[in-house]
CSV table of C-alpha atoms in Angstrom, one decimal:
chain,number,residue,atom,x,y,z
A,53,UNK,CA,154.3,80.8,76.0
A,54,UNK,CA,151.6,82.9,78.1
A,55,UNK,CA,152.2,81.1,81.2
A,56,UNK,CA,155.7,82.5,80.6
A,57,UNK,CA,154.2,86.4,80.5
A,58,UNK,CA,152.2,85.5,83.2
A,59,UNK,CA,154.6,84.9,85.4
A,60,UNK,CA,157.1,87.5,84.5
A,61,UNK,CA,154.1,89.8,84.6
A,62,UNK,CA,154.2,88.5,88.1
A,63,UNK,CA,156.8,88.5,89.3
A,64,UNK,CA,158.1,92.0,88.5
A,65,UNK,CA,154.6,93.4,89.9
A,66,UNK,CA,155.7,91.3,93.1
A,67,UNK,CA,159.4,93.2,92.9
A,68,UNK,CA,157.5,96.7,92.6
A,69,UNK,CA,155.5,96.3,95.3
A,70,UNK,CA,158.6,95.1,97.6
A,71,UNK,CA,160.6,98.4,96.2
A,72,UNK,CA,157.6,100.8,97.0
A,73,UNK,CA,157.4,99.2,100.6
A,74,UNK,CA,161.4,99.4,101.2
A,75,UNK,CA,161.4,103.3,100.4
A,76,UNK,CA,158.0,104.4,102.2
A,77,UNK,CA,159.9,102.8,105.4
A,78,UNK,CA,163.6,104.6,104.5
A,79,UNK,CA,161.9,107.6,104.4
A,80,UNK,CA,160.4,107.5,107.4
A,81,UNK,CA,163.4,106.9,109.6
A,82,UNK,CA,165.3,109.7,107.3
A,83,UNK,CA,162.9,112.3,108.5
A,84,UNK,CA,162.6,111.5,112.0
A,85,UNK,CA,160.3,112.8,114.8
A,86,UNK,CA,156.9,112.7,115.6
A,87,UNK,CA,154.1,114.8,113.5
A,88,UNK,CA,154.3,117.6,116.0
A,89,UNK,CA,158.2,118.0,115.7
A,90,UNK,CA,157.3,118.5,111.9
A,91,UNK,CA,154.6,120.6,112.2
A,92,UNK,CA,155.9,123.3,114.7
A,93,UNK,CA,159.3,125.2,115.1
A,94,UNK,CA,161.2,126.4,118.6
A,95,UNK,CA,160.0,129.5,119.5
A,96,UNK,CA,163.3,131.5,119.1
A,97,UNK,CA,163.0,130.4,115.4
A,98,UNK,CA,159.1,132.0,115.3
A,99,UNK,CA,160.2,134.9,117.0
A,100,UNK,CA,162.9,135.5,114.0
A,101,UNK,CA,160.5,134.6,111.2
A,102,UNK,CA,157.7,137.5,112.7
A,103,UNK,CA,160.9,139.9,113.6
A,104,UNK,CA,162.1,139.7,109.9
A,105,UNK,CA,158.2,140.2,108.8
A,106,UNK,CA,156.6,142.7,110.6
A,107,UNK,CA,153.8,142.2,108.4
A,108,UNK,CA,152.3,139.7,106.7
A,109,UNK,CA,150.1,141.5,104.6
A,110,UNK,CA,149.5,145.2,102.9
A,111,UNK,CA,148.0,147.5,105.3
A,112,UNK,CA,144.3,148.5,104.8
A,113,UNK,CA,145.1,152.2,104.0
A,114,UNK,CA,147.8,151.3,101.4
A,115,UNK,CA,145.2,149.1,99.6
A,116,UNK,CA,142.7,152.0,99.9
A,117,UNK,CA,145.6,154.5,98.2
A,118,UNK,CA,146.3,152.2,96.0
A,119,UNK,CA,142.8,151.6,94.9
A,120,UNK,CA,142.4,155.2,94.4
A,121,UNK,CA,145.1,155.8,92.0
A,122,UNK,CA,143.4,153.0,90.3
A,123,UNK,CA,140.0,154.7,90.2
A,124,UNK,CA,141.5,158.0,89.3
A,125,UNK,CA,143.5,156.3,86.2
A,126,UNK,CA,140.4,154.9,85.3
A,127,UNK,CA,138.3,158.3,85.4
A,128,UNK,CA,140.8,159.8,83.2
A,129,UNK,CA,141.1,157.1,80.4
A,130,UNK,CA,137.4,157.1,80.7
A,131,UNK,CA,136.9,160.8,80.2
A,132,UNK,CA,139.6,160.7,77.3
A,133,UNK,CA,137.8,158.4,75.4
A,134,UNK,CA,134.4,160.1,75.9
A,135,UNK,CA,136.0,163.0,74.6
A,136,UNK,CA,137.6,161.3,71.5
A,137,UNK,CA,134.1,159.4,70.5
A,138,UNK,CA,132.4,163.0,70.9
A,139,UNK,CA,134.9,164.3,68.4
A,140,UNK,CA,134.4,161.9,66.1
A,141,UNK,CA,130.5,161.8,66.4
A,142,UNK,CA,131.0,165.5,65.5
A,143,UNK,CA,133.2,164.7,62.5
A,144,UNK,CA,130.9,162.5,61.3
A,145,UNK,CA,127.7,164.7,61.8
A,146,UNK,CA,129.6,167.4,59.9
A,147,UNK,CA,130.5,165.1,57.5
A,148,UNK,CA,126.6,163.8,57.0
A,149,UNK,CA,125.3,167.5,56.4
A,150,UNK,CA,128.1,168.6,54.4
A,151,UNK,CA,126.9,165.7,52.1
A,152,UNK,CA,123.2,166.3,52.5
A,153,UNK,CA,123.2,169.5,51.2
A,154,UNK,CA,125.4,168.7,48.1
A,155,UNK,CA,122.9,166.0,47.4
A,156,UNK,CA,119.8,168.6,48.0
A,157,UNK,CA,121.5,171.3,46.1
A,158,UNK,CA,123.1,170.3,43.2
A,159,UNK,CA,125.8,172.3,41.4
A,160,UNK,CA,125.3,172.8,37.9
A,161,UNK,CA,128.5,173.6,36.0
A,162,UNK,CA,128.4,175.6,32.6
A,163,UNK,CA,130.1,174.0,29.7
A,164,UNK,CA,132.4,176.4,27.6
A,165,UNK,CA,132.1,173.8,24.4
A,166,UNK,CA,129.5,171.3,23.4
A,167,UNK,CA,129.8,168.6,21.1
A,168,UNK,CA,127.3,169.6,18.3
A,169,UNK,CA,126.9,173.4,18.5
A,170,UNK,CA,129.2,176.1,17.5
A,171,UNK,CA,131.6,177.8,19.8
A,172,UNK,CA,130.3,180.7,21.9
A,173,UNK,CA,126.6,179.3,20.9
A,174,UNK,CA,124.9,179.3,24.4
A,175,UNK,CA,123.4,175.9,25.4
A,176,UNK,CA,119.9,176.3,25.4
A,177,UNK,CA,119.1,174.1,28.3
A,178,UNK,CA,121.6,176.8,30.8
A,179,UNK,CA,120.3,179.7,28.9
A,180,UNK,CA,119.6,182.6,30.7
């Protein structure tokens, strides 16, 4: 029985190989020509490609505009954030002293009735 595998194993290796052989040399006739003939075009066709595209890439100055609008986006998102962390720094400061002095001066408030002493009594601990 593994002799049998074996030589399936074999012969279908064998067939792949022959296959893989077969279509490296049918492709090489379909595409014809030497390496050069692949490699480089007639002129009138390089002519028409460069005629079509005057340029192959973005001119210097257009990068350097471009780059400025960049910058300048930049400055003003920068700027508008400074100015929205400045408010808020403020808010917070406020915020922080408004608190602090509530803390250092305490309000006392008078109570009009207290449990245990008569109505219009005066509480002797706010007594005047």
């Amino acid at each position: 029985m593994s002799w049998a595998r074996v030589f399936v194993l074999s012969v279908l290796t064998t067939l792949f190989v022959i296959t893989c052989e077969y279509l490296v040399l049918v492709g090489g006739e379909k595409s014809g020509g030497s390496a050069a003939q692949q490699v480089f075009m007639p002129e009138s066709d390089a002519s028409n490609f460069f005629k079509r595209r005057n340029r192959r890439s973005v001119r210097y100055y257009e990068f350097l505009a471009e780059q400025r609008v960049k910058r300048a986006a930049d400055e003003r998102r920068r700027e508008y954030n400074e100015e929205q962390r400045n408010e808020y720094e403020n808010y917070v400061e406020e915020d922080r002293d408004e608190k602090c002095q509530q803390s250092n001066n305490p309000v006392r408030v008078k109570p009009s009735v207290r449990v245990g002493t008569q109505r219009g009594d005066p509480d002797p601990q706010f007594a005047v």
